[in-house]
Amino acid sequence: MVGQVSATIISVAWYDYVPIAIYFVLVLGIGFLGRRHVSNALDFLLSGRSLPAWITGLAFVSANLGAVEIMGMSANGAQYGMPTMHYYWIGAVPAMLFLGIVMMPFYYGSRVRSVPEFMLRRFGPAAHLVNSLSFALAQLLIAGVNLYLLGTVVRAMLGWSEWITLIVAAAIVLSYITLGGLSAAIYNEVLPFFVIVAGLLPLTLVGLHKVGGWRGLVDRVTASPGGAGQLASWPGQALSGFSSPVLSVIGIVFGLGFVLSFGYWTTNFVEVQRAMASNSIRSARMTPIIGSFPKMFIPFIVVIPGMIAAVLVPEVVHHKAAGGPAGQSVQWNQALIYLMRDALPNGLLGLAITGLLASFMAGMAANISAFNTVLTYDLWQRYVRKDRDDRYYLRLGRLATVAATAVAIFTALIASGFSNLMDYLQTLFGFFNAPLFATFILGMFWKRMTPAAGWSGLVLGTLSAVAVFVLNETGVISLPGQGMAFLAASAAFVVDIVVSVVVSRVTQPKPEGELVGFVYSLTPKERRTDPGTARYPWYQRPVPMAGIGLAIVIALNVIFA
Amino acid sequence: MTQTEPPSGTTAVRGYDVRYFIALALGLIGAFLVVVALVAPAQPELQKTGGLHANLWTGVVMVVVAAALALWARLRPMLIERHGDDATLTTEAPPHAGG
């Protein structure tokens, strides 16, 4: 059953384009200014160095609050309800606090600036090559997710066919990048956060008003398919796909909480670099800790609208009653767009669309620029053509931008095959982040781990996650929901650790002198501590603030259990 | 509270403070929503939102937030502290009292 390609989901009034225009004129304008008049102060701001912790903290969350988060988490909210909160209160927030308290002092002290750089200097070229290739591939696939979602919005507005939409959306992103949309990085990251909140908060409030407040939502969700189980976050069997509640809790805590989330937040240097830009260990540690405060409340404007859509929007109610079958014109991913259609008047609709477009474009632009850097400098310059001038690599970077955008059209088609994008995305994180996290953490704390263990653990870890995926696809094991991704990630993690330990036993480690700064026990304590911290008031110190964050997130877990 | 001169060794970042930039975007979009609320016919809006003047409320809140951000940026300008080649940007009061 294919929906009418010519029908638009949302009917846009001419003035809905006004906020879109305001936003992009501002963003492209600042990018343009940044390139034309490089004043001292502006230059300084745009380079993103040494910013106050509240800006880097917001940029940190904002870089993650992209397409995937908004559409994926609302899709998850529509399909599973409150168990989706685990992504925030078991997943992201504890991982961000862990990053701020434990990992950041080490990163800052070791002066490592990227994951490939850490791999190269800790394990040598083989692990670096494996990691760079897998990182480049992951960026292309995730750029496809962003492009697909951008296309979904454009399509809902204009009703074009999928191919045309994807090609046009790709062209828009490409011109955004070339017009300097990336040069004002910090502006581009902090601004979408405010615009998205300004769009999603009214959507949530109006939606709640329409279902009769919180009470009304509770009653309606209880009466809907999935029932009261969707109102409590635990044990979340529908989300994990495990029929046993105990296994479900273990799956969520270990698979989602530990491997996927800790793995994502501690090795995602696209985000960690926001914190490294700060001027002291204290500010670097404050960045994810400050970021965790908005992060823990974001599900209220993302997951709750998804749940509202599932009881309010006729198409989504129908889809849910039918058991959410694949291959229909309605998908879980569209839950938010349908709710926007039903609850937002023209005007606010334009604002909400602006927020979505802004985050998808910033997200995809970030993926493509990360791909560029790795392809040009980590792969091409190191392994293919070493000694060319800067112009050569700049030109290569431009070619890579165009090529990556074109490839993203095809990876977007892969993404479009998943009715709930979170299934796809968590699978990708299982392939790429889980083994990386295992290698990273073991290499950091165990000085005996050898270069051969570094690359072989990564390769076999990734392969075992792929194996779980294939077994699930071919029906040998059957885990609905996101349980497959949790299992794949856990398998990748365990296999990576086992392989690394076994291989390390039979191969030569690097001499200790070369590992200073890359292994915890060999890094001098002075490089990991900030003596200035004690002079600051408690609300500017990492440990007290992380304690408060932890207390709030525990309270949220208990209240909505 | 009056605006003070930046302490010696620091330069205030005025025009390009990210808070002014956010305030500008939120203020313009908020003002746009208020205009829509005043000009566009109310009936379709109220029907969609179940009786809430959503455009007006959101617009007003956005303008207020924008004003607050701009005020914050004005009262506590972002300072670039220079220590030789090294420079840091801060809105925090220096930890050693005074300032």
XYZ file of C-alpha atoms in Angstrom:
660
model
C 0.000 0.000 0.000
C 1.616 3.197 -1.159
C 0.339 6.591 -0.050
C -0.498 9.240 -2.563
C 2.801 10.807 -3.501
C 1.206 14.072 -4.430
C -0.587 14.622 -1.090
C 1.084 16.829 1.476
C 0.764 15.950 5.154
C 1.043 19.472 6.508
C -0.596 22.396 4.807
C 1.823 25.276 4.982
C 0.718 28.901 4.723
C 2.983 31.372 2.920
C 3.954 33.035 6.188
C 5.224 29.754 7.629
C 8.307 30.387 5.510
C 9.090 33.597 7.415
C 10.807 31.963 10.454
C 12.684 29.630 8.101
C 13.954 32.655 6.198
C 14.869 34.545 9.403
C 16.832 31.582 10.678
C 18.834 30.834 7.570
C 19.559 34.461 6.769
C 21.017 34.821 10.280
C 23.049 31.624 10.189
C 24.398 32.093 6.689
C 24.937 35.777 7.396
C 27.141 35.089 10.385
C 29.036 32.474 8.363
C 29.542 35.051 5.646
C 30.686 37.736 8.098
C 33.022 35.215 9.643
C 34.749 34.699 6.332
C 34.793 38.293 5.147
C 35.750 40.404 8.127
C 37.920 38.319 10.322
C 37.905 40.622 13.292
C 39.918 39.513 16.228
C 37.036 38.826 18.567
C 34.848 37.167 15.984
C 37.665 34.990 14.819
C 38.182 33.951 18.369
C 34.542 33.130 18.940
C 34.109 31.215 15.735
C 37.134 29.073 16.317
C 35.312 27.774 19.352
C 38.324 27.934 21.617
C 38.101 28.733 25.296
C 34.400 29.340 25.541
C 32.543 29.621 28.847
C 31.233 26.307 30.171
C 27.569 27.217 29.728
C 28.080 27.698 25.974
C 30.128 24.553 25.468
C 27.617 22.684 27.660
C 24.719 23.795 25.478
C 26.674 23.125 22.285
C 27.462 19.695 23.669
C 23.785 18.757 24.072
C 22.770 20.599 20.973
C 25.224 18.709 18.764
C 23.465 15.553 19.886
C 19.903 16.907 19.705
C 19.684 16.356 15.984
C 17.227 14.816 13.650
C 17.699 11.421 15.025
C 16.977 12.400 18.550
C 13.821 14.359 17.805
C 12.173 12.115 15.245
C 13.585 8.849 16.559
C 12.694 9.437 20.191
C 9.198 10.649 19.359
C 8.749 7.568 17.132
C 9.889 5.496 20.091
C 7.507 7.355 22.388
C 4.611 6.636 20.037
C 5.523 2.972 19.737
C 6.688 2.111 23.274
C 5.740 5.008 25.551
C 7.582 5.766 28.774
C 10.265 3.022 28.507
C 11.848 5.355 25.924
C 12.892 7.513 28.897
C 15.640 4.960 29.549
C 17.576 6.474 26.667
C 17.899 9.591 28.795
C 17.783 8.580 32.435
C 19.659 5.268 32.233
C 21.539 6.041 29.050
C 22.642 9.554 28.278
C 22.654 11.377 31.628
C 24.692 8.889 33.722
C 27.087 8.537 30.771
C 27.517 12.296 30.529
C 28.198 12.560 34.257
C 30.700 9.683 33.992
C 32.386 11.494 31.115
C 32.661 14.683 33.153
C 33.884 13.071 36.360
C 36.095 10.168 35.217
C 37.075 10.456 31.553
C 37.452 14.167 30.910
C 40.437 14.819 33.211
C 42.272 12.017 31.429
C 41.365 13.234 27.923
C 42.326 16.748 28.803
C 45.592 15.691 30.420
C 46.610 13.360 27.601
C 45.964 16.130 25.066
C 44.368 13.638 22.691
C 42.115 15.512 20.306
C 40.376 12.742 18.383
C 39.660 9.041 18.532
C 41.769 8.196 15.467
C 44.630 10.134 17.060
C 44.295 8.115 20.273
C 44.197 4.861 18.280
C 47.296 5.804 16.318
C 49.393 6.758 19.302
C 48.150 4.060 21.657
C 48.017 1.119 19.201
C 49.786 2.157 15.993
C 48.738 2.321 12.333
C 46.705 -0.917 11.998
C 44.149 0.022 14.670
C 44.163 3.589 13.339
C 43.333 2.395 9.828
C 40.516 0.099 10.995
C 39.073 2.821 13.197
C 39.300 5.528 10.511
C 37.589 3.348 7.913
C 34.782 2.360 10.239
C 34.356 5.959 11.415
C 34.139 7.246 7.829
C 31.554 4.594 6.975
C 29.518 5.370 10.098
C 29.443 9.082 9.216
C 28.122 8.311 5.726
C 25.381 6.090 7.135
C 24.359 8.610 9.792
C 24.421 11.456 7.239
C 21.910 9.307 5.343
C 19.660 9.205 8.414
C 19.768 12.999 8.693
C 19.126 13.411 4.992
C 16.232 10.970 5.085
C 14.606 12.872 7.947
C 15.200 16.205 6.245
C 13.521 14.667 3.212
C 10.603 13.497 5.368
C 9.929 17.054 6.475
C 10.290 18.541 2.989
C 8.033 15.810 1.672
C 5.394 16.402 4.311
C 5.385 20.082 3.337
C 5.572 19.816 -0.432
C 4.430 16.296 -1.243
C 7.169 15.437 -3.730
C 8.233 11.870 -4.455
C 10.957 10.293 -2.343
C 13.712 10.469 -4.976
C 13.107 14.089 -5.904
C 12.896 15.051 -2.238
C 16.170 13.354 -1.369
C 18.019 14.911 -4.280
C 16.653 18.382 -3.515
C 17.386 17.988 0.207
C 20.945 16.886 -0.600
C 21.376 19.928 -2.843
C 20.140 22.191 -0.026
C 22.626 20.723 2.450
C 25.446 20.995 -0.061
C 24.760 24.672 -0.669
C 24.417 25.225 3.085
C 27.908 23.780 3.585
C 29.457 25.682 0.669
C 27.827 28.958 1.666
C 29.649 28.791 4.959
C 27.061 27.130 7.151
C 29.843 25.260 8.899
C 32.228 28.095 9.510
C 30.162 29.506 12.360
C 30.165 26.207 14.200
C 29.349 27.328 17.706
C 26.528 29.625 16.581
C 25.105 26.852 14.463
C 25.095 24.492 17.356
C 23.654 26.610 20.116
C 20.977 28.351 18.059
C 19.080 25.245 16.840
C 18.752 24.190 20.474
C 16.751 27.308 21.322
C 14.690 27.164 18.139
C 13.838 23.492 18.649
C 12.788 24.035 22.242
C 10.713 27.044 21.153
C 8.955 24.801 18.623
C 8.569 21.607 20.635
C 7.485 23.085 23.955
C 4.274 24.669 22.567
C 3.644 21.461 20.595
C 3.803 19.442 23.818
C 1.644 21.868 25.786
C -1.020 22.195 23.088
C -0.996 18.410 22.625
C -1.433 17.848 26.352
C -4.227 20.412 26.404
C -5.997 18.564 23.597
C -5.852 15.139 25.249
C -7.145 16.588 28.510
C -3.922 17.244 30.391
C -1.614 14.665 31.967
C -4.615 12.784 33.444
C -6.193 12.572 29.997
C -2.971 11.268 28.463
C -2.653 8.594 31.160
C -6.257 7.459 30.624
C -5.946 7.347 26.868
C -2.604 5.535 26.825
C -3.973 2.989 29.317
C -6.860 2.318 26.957
C -4.617 2.087 23.865
C -2.738 -0.967 22.536
C 0.266 -1.490 24.786
C -1.808 -0.312 27.739
C -0.541 0.738 31.124
C 2.849 -0.894 30.466
C 3.616 2.148 28.308
C 3.212 4.484 31.254
C 5.926 2.987 33.432
C 9.545 3.066 32.344
C 10.383 -0.354 33.848
C 10.711 -3.211 32.921
C 10.263 -2.104 29.313
C 9.882 -5.523 27.704
C 8.342 -4.093 24.545
C 11.368 -1.829 24.084
C 13.996 -4.478 24.727
C 12.097 -7.317 23.059
C 12.882 -9.720 25.919
C 9.837 -11.538 27.268
C 11.373 -11.992 30.724
C 11.225 -8.810 32.838
C 14.537 -9.662 34.546
C 16.358 -10.147 31.224
C 14.730 -6.979 29.978
C 16.102 -4.942 32.886
C 19.560 -6.502 32.433
C 19.393 -5.842 28.689
C 18.469 -2.220 29.225
C 21.020 -1.523 31.951
C 23.963 -3.346 30.357
C 23.148 -3.062 26.631
C 21.583 0.378 26.476
C 22.915 1.959 29.646
C 26.479 0.734 29.771
C 27.673 -0.391 26.345
C 25.655 1.824 24.026
C 25.417 5.005 26.067
C 28.768 5.011 27.844
C 30.283 3.921 24.533
C 28.551 6.680 22.622
C 29.283 9.541 24.998
C 32.855 8.661 25.892
C 34.097 7.928 22.368
C 32.064 10.412 20.380
C 34.756 12.989 19.857
C 32.564 15.092 17.607
C 30.993 15.997 20.950
C 33.926 15.519 23.308
C 35.808 18.157 21.325
C 33.306 20.780 22.473
C 34.575 20.182 25.957
C 38.230 20.021 24.969
C 37.854 23.551 23.662
C 37.520 24.868 27.193
C 40.291 26.666 28.962
C 40.853 24.380 31.957
C 40.228 20.873 33.200
C 37.494 22.334 35.384
C 35.617 23.866 32.428
C 36.126 20.742 30.337
C 34.594 18.630 33.089
C 31.755 21.110 33.584
C 30.754 20.890 29.907
C 29.025 17.471 29.884
C 27.833 18.010 33.464
C 26.078 21.262 32.584
C 24.818 19.608 29.410
C 23.222 16.810 31.424
C 20.721 19.208 33.022
C 18.869 20.190 29.829
C 19.380 16.641 28.582
C 17.352 15.059 31.380
C 14.330 17.239 30.602
C 14.447 16.953 26.818
C 12.396 13.703 26.790
C 9.423 15.679 28.095
C 9.269 17.638 24.847
C 10.271 14.708 22.604
C 8.913 11.435 24.007
C 5.675 12.866 25.401
C 4.615 14.388 22.021
C 5.197 10.937 20.473
C 2.908 9.392 23.098
C 0.317 12.115 22.488
C 0.472 11.469 18.746
C -0.214 7.785 19.371
C -3.528 8.560 21.068
C -4.560 11.754 19.281
C -3.606 11.493 15.614
C -6.037 9.182 13.735
C -3.372 7.829 11.350
C -0.938 6.959 14.146
C -3.726 5.502 16.351
C -4.727 3.305 13.425
C -1.103 2.333 12.753
C -0.645 1.349 16.390
C -3.903 -0.635 16.480
C -2.665 -2.586 13.456
C 0.523 -3.464 15.336
C 2.773 -0.999 13.522
C 3.322 -3.077 10.365
C 6.229 -2.226 8.114
C 5.824 -1.116 4.522
C 2.919 1.257 5.089
C 2.613 4.859 4.069
C 2.383 5.819 7.761
C 5.529 5.220 9.791
C 6.410 5.696 13.444
C 8.984 8.221 12.264
C 6.198 10.517 11.143
C 4.424 10.644 14.505
C 5.771 14.094 15.303
C 4.921 15.525 11.889
C 1.346 14.303 12.157
C 1.023 15.835 15.597
C 2.364 19.129 14.233
C -0.324 18.987 11.552
C -3.092 18.425 14.089
C -2.020 20.674 16.946
C -0.004 23.596 15.585
C -1.594 26.604 13.919
C 0.138 28.242 10.946
C 2.856 30.460 12.330
C 3.920 28.062 15.071
C 4.006 25.400 12.380
C 6.639 27.450 10.573
C 8.670 27.728 13.770
C 8.526 23.971 14.411
C 9.570 23.248 10.824
C 12.446 25.717 11.190
C 13.664 23.872 14.287
C 13.559 20.520 12.518
C 15.242 21.754 9.328
C 17.911 23.555 11.350
C 18.867 20.507 13.357
C 18.858 18.093 10.409
C 21.023 20.348 8.312
C 23.444 21.111 11.116
C 23.569 17.378 11.912
C 24.217 16.291 8.362
C 26.736 19.064 7.793
C 28.590 17.891 10.905
C 28.619 14.267 9.672
C 29.942 15.311 6.302
C 32.644 17.534 7.732
C 33.725 14.750 10.095
C 33.854 12.378 7.128
C 35.936 14.912 5.193
C 38.490 15.310 7.940
C 38.973 11.582 8.404
C 39.062 10.817 4.689
C 41.433 13.642 3.790
C 43.854 13.689 6.701
C 43.562 10.351 8.508
C 43.222 8.151 5.431
C 44.368 9.863 2.229
C 47.247 11.937 3.567
C 48.564 9.152 5.780
C 48.133 6.098 3.590
C 47.691 7.207 -0.028
C 49.378 10.518 -0.980
C 51.650 11.837 1.728
C 53.519 14.906 0.577
C 51.245 17.255 -1.302
C 50.643 20.933 -0.613
C 47.665 22.267 1.351
C 45.773 23.204 -1.814
C 45.741 19.574 -2.895
C 44.103 18.432 0.347
C 41.654 21.334 0.372
C 40.537 20.419 -3.133
C 40.258 16.800 -2.101
C 38.126 17.899 0.859
C 35.741 19.730 -1.462
C 35.437 16.726 -3.729
C 34.805 14.551 -0.682
C 31.977 16.876 0.408
C 30.197 16.474 -2.907
C 30.830 12.732 -3.035
C 29.678 12.205 0.560
C 26.468 14.141 -0.096
C 25.775 12.003 -3.151
C 26.458 8.789 -1.227
C 24.158 10.012 1.555
C 21.248 9.928 -0.905
C 21.735 6.179 -1.103
C 22.322 5.629 2.602
C 19.117 7.651 3.129
C 17.311 4.986 1.114
C 18.594 2.344 3.558
C 17.284 4.449 6.445
C 13.896 4.823 4.781
C 13.426 1.054 5.065
C 13.079 1.293 8.848
C 9.692 2.276 10.213
C 11.265 3.228 13.544
C 14.640 4.850 12.958
C 15.841 4.165 16.495
C 16.020 0.458 15.573
C 18.411 1.314 12.747
C 20.426 3.873 14.618
C 21.028 1.762 17.697
C 22.090 -1.064 15.377
C 24.676 1.213 13.803
C 25.935 2.297 17.225
C 26.228 -1.400 18.099
C 28.402 -1.979 15.020
C 30.631 1.054 15.414
C 30.600 2.463 18.944
C 30.381 -0.628 21.127
C 33.637 -2.310 19.977
C 35.396 1.054 19.904
C 34.356 1.711 23.497
C 35.664 -1.711 24.580
C 39.048 -1.178 22.904
C 39.245 2.374 24.144
C 38.493 1.652 27.770
C 40.672 -1.460 27.932
C 43.556 0.318 26.206
C 43.222 3.223 28.608
C 43.356 1.219 31.801
C 45.502 -1.785 30.839
C 49.039 -0.918 29.770
C 49.758 -4.531 28.722
C 47.236 -4.329 25.840
C 49.181 -4.707 22.572
C 48.900 -3.009 19.158
C 47.760 -6.294 17.569
C 45.003 -6.575 20.171
C 43.931 -3.047 19.303
C 42.975 -3.748 15.720
C 41.892 -7.376 16.038
C 39.483 -6.582 18.879
C 37.877 -3.839 16.811
C 37.494 -6.024 13.739
C 36.107 -9.078 15.522
C 33.887 -6.966 17.796
C 32.269 -5.271 14.824
C 31.914 -8.590 12.993
C 30.141 -10.175 15.949
C 27.642 -7.292 16.120
C 27.034 -7.754 12.395
C 26.601 -11.500 12.998
C 23.896 -10.875 15.622
C 22.167 -8.530 13.189
C 22.264 -11.119 10.379
C 21.030 -13.904 12.688
C 18.095 -11.698 13.687
C 17.326 -10.731 10.088
C 17.358 -14.348 8.920
C 15.146 -15.374 11.813
C 17.601 -17.647 13.650
C 17.052 -15.511 16.743
C 14.095 -13.223 17.046
C 14.174 -10.043 19.075
C 11.656 -7.379 18.184
C 12.049 -3.811 19.374
C 15.537 -2.517 20.086
C 16.614 -5.680 21.935
C 18.546 -6.838 18.878
C 20.620 -3.650 18.934
C 21.245 -4.022 22.684
C 22.299 -7.657 22.169
C 24.496 -6.831 19.166
C 26.206 -4.055 21.129
C 26.749 -6.308 24.142
C 28.131 -9.092 21.923
C 30.501 -6.649 20.221
C 31.686 -5.378 23.592
C 32.275 -8.814 25.131
C 33.934 -10.288 22.022
C 36.160 -7.228 21.709
C 37.325 -7.541 25.331
C 37.919 -11.310 25.089
C 39.818 -11.059 21.795
C 41.901 -8.149 23.085
C 42.887 -10.011 26.237
C 43.729 -13.243 24.408
C 45.716 -11.505 21.659
C 47.569 -9.359 24.219
C 48.754 -12.518 25.994
C 50.600 -13.728 22.895
C 51.885 -10.479 21.354
C 54.359 -7.741 22.334
C 53.084 -4.618 24.158
C 54.466 -1.165 23.370
C 57.239 0.064 25.663
C 55.844 2.008 28.633
C 57.668 5.181 27.667
C 55.522 5.526 24.529
C 52.289 5.158 26.465
C 52.574 8.147 28.779
C 49.390 10.167 28.421
C 47.514 7.298 26.793
C 47.244 4.850 29.673
C 45.706 6.009 32.928
C 48.277 4.520 35.300
C 51.191 5.940 33.282
C 49.815 9.489 33.129
C 51.146 11.700 35.923
C 48.488 12.892 38.344
C 49.359 16.575 37.811
C 48.202 16.268 34.223
C 44.803 15.022 35.318
C 43.946 17.473 38.090
C 43.103 21.132 38.172
C 44.409 22.804 41.331
C 42.355 25.941 40.618
C 39.016 24.167 41.081
C 38.763 24.667 44.828
C 38.675 28.458 44.456
C 35.334 28.354 42.653
C 31.911 28.367 44.326
C 30.118 24.989 44.453
C 27.938 25.689 41.421
C 31.034 26.089 39.265
C 32.699 22.891 40.481
C 32.237 19.557 38.681
C 31.745 17.161 41.588
C 28.953 18.975 43.484
C 27.100 19.729 40.243
C 27.395 16.121 39.055
C 26.041 15.029 42.453
C 22.993 17.252 41.993
C 22.508 15.968 38.441
C 22.706 12.379 39.661
C 20.183 13.046 42.439
C 17.687 14.585 39.996
C 18.044 11.772 37.486
C 17.558 9.148 40.204
C 14.435 11.021 41.334
C 13.124 11.053 37.737
C 13.768 7.304 37.459
C 11.829 6.688 40.667
C 8.908 9.026 39.889
C 8.271 7.516 36.474
C 9.211 3.920 37.327
C 23.343 47.850 38.204
C 25.390 50.001 35.882
C 27.673 48.718 33.234
C 31.267 48.674 34.370
C 34.383 49.009 32.296
C 36.072 45.698 31.613
C 38.951 45.034 34.035
C 42.440 45.724 32.704
C 43.966 42.997 30.588
C 40.558 42.053 29.210
C 38.574 43.071 26.162
C 34.785 42.911 26.073
C 33.236 41.066 23.135
C 30.181 43.099 22.247
C 28.691 42.673 18.800
C 29.530 39.042 18.348
C 28.457 37.733 21.734
C 26.510 34.554 20.956
C 23.777 35.680 23.378
C 22.931 38.705 21.217
C 22.798 36.409 18.226
C 20.366 34.011 19.948
C 18.345 36.947 21.268
C 18.084 38.385 17.761
C 16.820 35.113 16.292
C 14.339 34.405 19.087
C 13.155 38.022 19.202
C 12.520 38.220 15.448
C 10.680 34.894 15.305
C 8.732 35.755 18.481
C 7.702 39.124 17.035
C 6.633 37.341 13.851
C 4.375 35.020 15.898
C 2.797 37.963 17.703
C 2.059 39.619 14.356
C 0.533 36.384 13.051
C -1.610 36.150 16.191
C -2.881 39.697 15.663
C -3.386 39.582 11.909
C -4.310 36.018 10.909
C -7.915 34.866 11.463
C -8.224 33.356 14.948
C -10.813 30.708 14.216
C -8.635 28.085 12.450
C -5.973 28.536 15.134
C -8.353 28.039 18.051
C -9.855 25.024 16.346
C -6.459 23.371 15.976
C -5.179 24.112 19.441
C -8.432 23.408 21.263
C -8.967 27.029 22.272
C -5.432 28.192 23.083
C -3.940 31.340 21.579
C -0.746 29.381 20.976
C 0.870 31.796 18.509
C 0.405 34.757 20.822
C 1.670 32.996 23.959
C 4.687 31.468 22.273
C 5.525 34.763 20.588
C 5.339 36.722 23.840
C 7.436 34.170 25.750
C 10.073 34.156 23.002
C 10.320 37.956 23.007
C 10.685 37.951 26.802
C 13.405 35.268 26.689
C 15.193 37.228 23.960
C 15.069 40.397 26.061
C 16.397 38.525 29.095
C 19.307 37.097 27.097
C 20.176 40.501 25.689
C 20.007 42.021 29.168
C 22.269 39.306 30.546
C 24.762 39.884 27.742
C 24.694 43.618 28.468
C 25.126 43.366 32.234
C 27.733 40.613 32.090
C 29.638 41.148 28.842
C 31.780 38.320 27.633
C 35.405 39.125 28.375
C 38.522 38.008 26.668
C 41.277 37.674 29.239
C 44.720 37.872 27.748
C 47.686 36.201 29.348
C 50.425 36.748 26.810
C 49.630 34.580 23.799
C 46.967 32.725 25.676
C 43.474 34.164 25.787
C 40.345 32.889 27.413
C 36.746 33.929 27.123
C 34.581 34.152 30.199
C 31.303 35.415 31.568
C 32.165 34.195 35.033
C 33.424 36.515 37.711
C 37.056 35.732 38.421
C 37.363 33.371 41.405
C 39.673 35.661 43.390
C 37.185 38.123 44.838
C 36.766 41.652 43.543
C 37.027 42.174 39.818
